[in-house]
């Protein structure tokens, strides 16, 4: 066999090998074809005006509608309800679409950081009666129920909602009931939805701090807040910041909250919603101005992503620790700390899981109007999951799309992780690495929009052309979108698995005469089978609940709706639709619980669902 | 500088009794070593002295002050961890200055003291580096500087050399000794390496599963071990199970294999004993006032500056060590050989359940 310089440079091995080459080229070409090129296609449109290169569409965004430094309206006002009751109506200021998105994202980052860090610190450092229950409760907000959980959050903060019931009616803390809506509503909903991401990252960071680092500080005279400020927090900061950034990106691209709060005009003035509403209204989808807006959104998200990657890698404190006993620092809380835990932290936790509880209540109730609690128990909504043909169909569709998508995802992440962690000398390795994690930072709505332009252009008048309203079949497009969007989750699990298998195990096989293919399928894959399964299950769950692409490209033809497309239709549509949406939400929760329990049982490792690094 | 007293310290972790009633008195200004095998409770003892763990019962005094439940931060007994525990997010300077900042010293004084400490450990130019940019030995010295700079009443060192290579270990060993002498502080040092313990310590406490077996100077511990455990832990030695067959005041006769040794000093009660003979105390030529036993040569091992002759006496192997080539000239395996030991160099100890 010939030694080849370019094979060494590209693929990290001087001996040309079809298995290695495929491992590099398959994921690379796939990502280029279905992520990079579509985005570039959109780029081309955004930079084109009258057939020429131009910044026209970007400068056209420089209006008060998009960026305004003189906020209109009042942050909150006292209004009188039809019943005569006075209510604080809180909605936020309008800084224009682009700034609104940024401000919402930043606010959500700050709030989730506070919430997540406090919960994580309490869980990592204190031992208190009931902790095991709290640990389980903390998994509840991780359950994804598109739209309905936001719907419940909205209910919680209505004048007759849970919050006022507690703080106004019972505790009399609020002088008047509050009503949270508009941008503030979006912020609250996103905070409650996304804080577990910061929590998980922060918790892992606190747990991973070598306890002797804190003991040493204590030993030298530190303690309490000083210890936290000088040692604990700085050491956990990279993890917390990574979680917060992820939340920032998710907030930017989130559609559920703006859609549910769209009754208030302010909630519509967000980048993600603007692009989305162009889709649903139909006539404006192809607008280059929206392409420009999408690019701005993409740029912000990618910058956040790259920024945090850089920061975290700079501060990746490989804990210097060598040897010594690992004695976790868990203490009994002092009385005042116990007081805070039981009377502040736990109530807030309960509040934060109420959306999921509310989804269940809504799914099993006859009616839930403008009241604190629902009324009338019924199974009919749950039953309609199997009896109502349209519901049945969307579930079958989603299962089909997701199943095909995870096969692709597994192939992609297996090849990509194998290539980049086994052939480190390759110049393509880092490219592949970045490409397979970057989808986390690409807003779903941007993918939807790019695909719209891309498929309309490349496959006109075929079932792949979204402008071909009657003939369009979104299966292929959705599967592609799912496979790209959910790739990072599986890739992370699988590459962690590959890194745990020492390379010598494969080298022995090669040395004994096995081919690369044999070594891969006979040695490596069996050894990482559990990671593959775990990754597959998580990806499946997240494919099933995928929102952005599902409710845009997926909601063109009812026959091919995925679950989320039907959910958004139900929740924004007729009265009573919310109960059915909640039933679908319950169905998704059950799927998630089963998958996660299975993943944890099978792989015997704790899956932290979402992480960045 | 202060003396440290531990009285009947008991510590359990769930089922395991880590310390079963430790009594120690460490004098002011001495370098005192806790020596013992892995898991015997050395670190636990140190952490209890540092105030990072608290005993189930017992009392600790620093001088006249009882400190048993005084929090670590108020105790002034600074521990240098086995893993150095340098804060990776702080520079060398900030690591060392940490304790001084806590004591609210003025900025320029902090600077002066840190510089002094870095000079002491010979890392003057390294103030702005991060711990990851230091070698193991340098990290270890920073950890020591960080502890020393706050002028601790007691400096506690937990196997500080265990992660270093052999050469650096020797260097650091004398470094620690030098600094301790220079500053005259009380140091409690933990190690499981008997050679290190002997080289560095004023006094040693030998520990075994949660108890202190013997306290003494290195010489005492080595030459007059009080228990079988101490004898066998202190270097390569011959520990031969034997039976007391005759008593005559504080002198006894013991027997192992077919060999009988008379007139040995022993006052213990049990007749089940071990005979402890240091290899270097065995001669191959007759000497005065000696006991002797004859067997065959099993092996001759050449170590460079000394030679070991393994003699086979029945089923018992006994090692003799000599630095004199003349003594073993012409000796070959399977030949007959006689070992001679001065009577007072033969130590008889009660057999221990190890
Ligand atoms: N936090 C703990 N939880 C449970 N058991 C412990 C804990 N710390 C120590 N032990 C037990 O107490 C005993 C003494 O441990 P210690 O760390 O003091 O040993 P050591 O002499 O320092 O050992 P080494 O030389 O390996 O460091 C051991 O049996 C150990 O398993
Ligand atoms: Mg130890």
Coordinates of N, CA, C and O and ligand atoms in Angstrom, one line a residue, chain A residues 325 327, chain B residues 13 16 18 37-44 82 159 192, ligand 1:
Chain A
X325 N -8.4 11.7 48.9 CA -9.7 11.2 49.0 C -10.7 12.2 48.6 O -10.6 13.4 48.9
X327 N -13.9 13.6 49.2 CA -15.0 13.7 50.2 C -15.9 14.8 49.9 O -15.5 16.0 50.1
Chain B
X13 N -16.0 6.5 60.6 CA -16.7 6.9 59.4 C -17.7 5.7 59.2 O -17.3 4.7 58.7
X16 N -16.4 2.0 59.6 CA -15.0 2.0 59.9 C -14.6 2.8 61.0 O -15.0 4.0 61.1
X18 N -11.7 4.7 62.1 CA -10.5 5.2 61.5 C -9.4 5.5 62.5 O -8.3 5.2 62.3
X37 N 1.1 2.5 57.1 CA 0.7 2.1 55.8 C -0.6 2.8 55.3 O -1.2 3.4 56.2
X38 N -0.9 2.6 54.1 CA -2.1 3.2 53.5 C -3.4 2.8 54.3 O -3.5 1.7 54.6
X39 N -4.2 3.8 54.6 CA -5.4 3.6 55.3 C -5.4 3.4 56.8 O -6.3 3.1 57.5
X40 N -4.2 3.7 57.4 CA -4.1 3.5 58.8 C -4.6 4.7 59.6 O -4.7 4.7 60.8
X41 N -4.9 5.8 59.0 CA -5.5 6.9 59.7 C -4.7 8.2 59.8 O -5.0 9.1 60.5
X42 N -3.6 8.2 59.0 CA -2.7 9.4 59.1 C -3.4 10.7 58.6 O -3.4 11.7 59.3
X43 N -4.0 10.6 57.4 CA -4.7 11.8 56.9 C -5.8 12.2 57.8 O -6.0 13.4 58.1
X44 N -6.5 11.2 58.4 CA -7.6 11.5 59.3 C -7.1 12.3 60.5 O -7.7 13.3 60.9
X82 N -2.3 16.6 50.2 CA -1.6 15.6 49.4 C -1.6 16.0 47.9 O -0.6 15.8 47.2
X159 N 1.7 13.8 53.1 CA 2.4 13.2 52.0 C 2.8 14.1 50.9 O 2.4 13.9 49.7
X192 N 4.0 7.5 54.2 CA 4.0 6.1 54.4 C 5.4 5.5 54.0 O 5.6 4.3 53.9
Ligands
LIG1 N1 -14.6 10.4 54.4 C1 -14.5 9.1 54.7 N2 -15.5 8.3 54.7 C2 -15.4 7.0 55.0 N3 -14.2 6.4 55.4 C3 -13.2 7.2 55.5 C4 -13.2 8.6 55.1 N4 -12.0 9.1 55.3 C5 -11.2 8.1 55.7 N5 -11.9 6.9 55.8 C6 -11.4 5.6 56.3 O1 -10.6 5.8 57.4 C7 -9.4 5.0 57.4 C8 -8.2 5.9 57.5 O2 -8.1 6.8 56.4 P1 -7.0 7.9 56.2 O3 -7.3 8.7 55.0 O4 -6.7 8.6 57.4 O5 -5.7 6.9 55.8 P2 -4.2 7.3 55.5 O6 -3.4 6.7 56.6 O7 -4.1 8.8 55.3 O8 -4.0 6.5 54.1 P3 -3.1 6.9 52.8 O9 -1.7 6.6 53.1 O10 -3.7 6.0 51.8 O11 -3.4 8.3 52.5 C9 -9.5 4.3 56.1 O12 -10.0 3.0 56.3 C10 -10.5 5.0 55.2 O13 -11.1 4.2 54.3

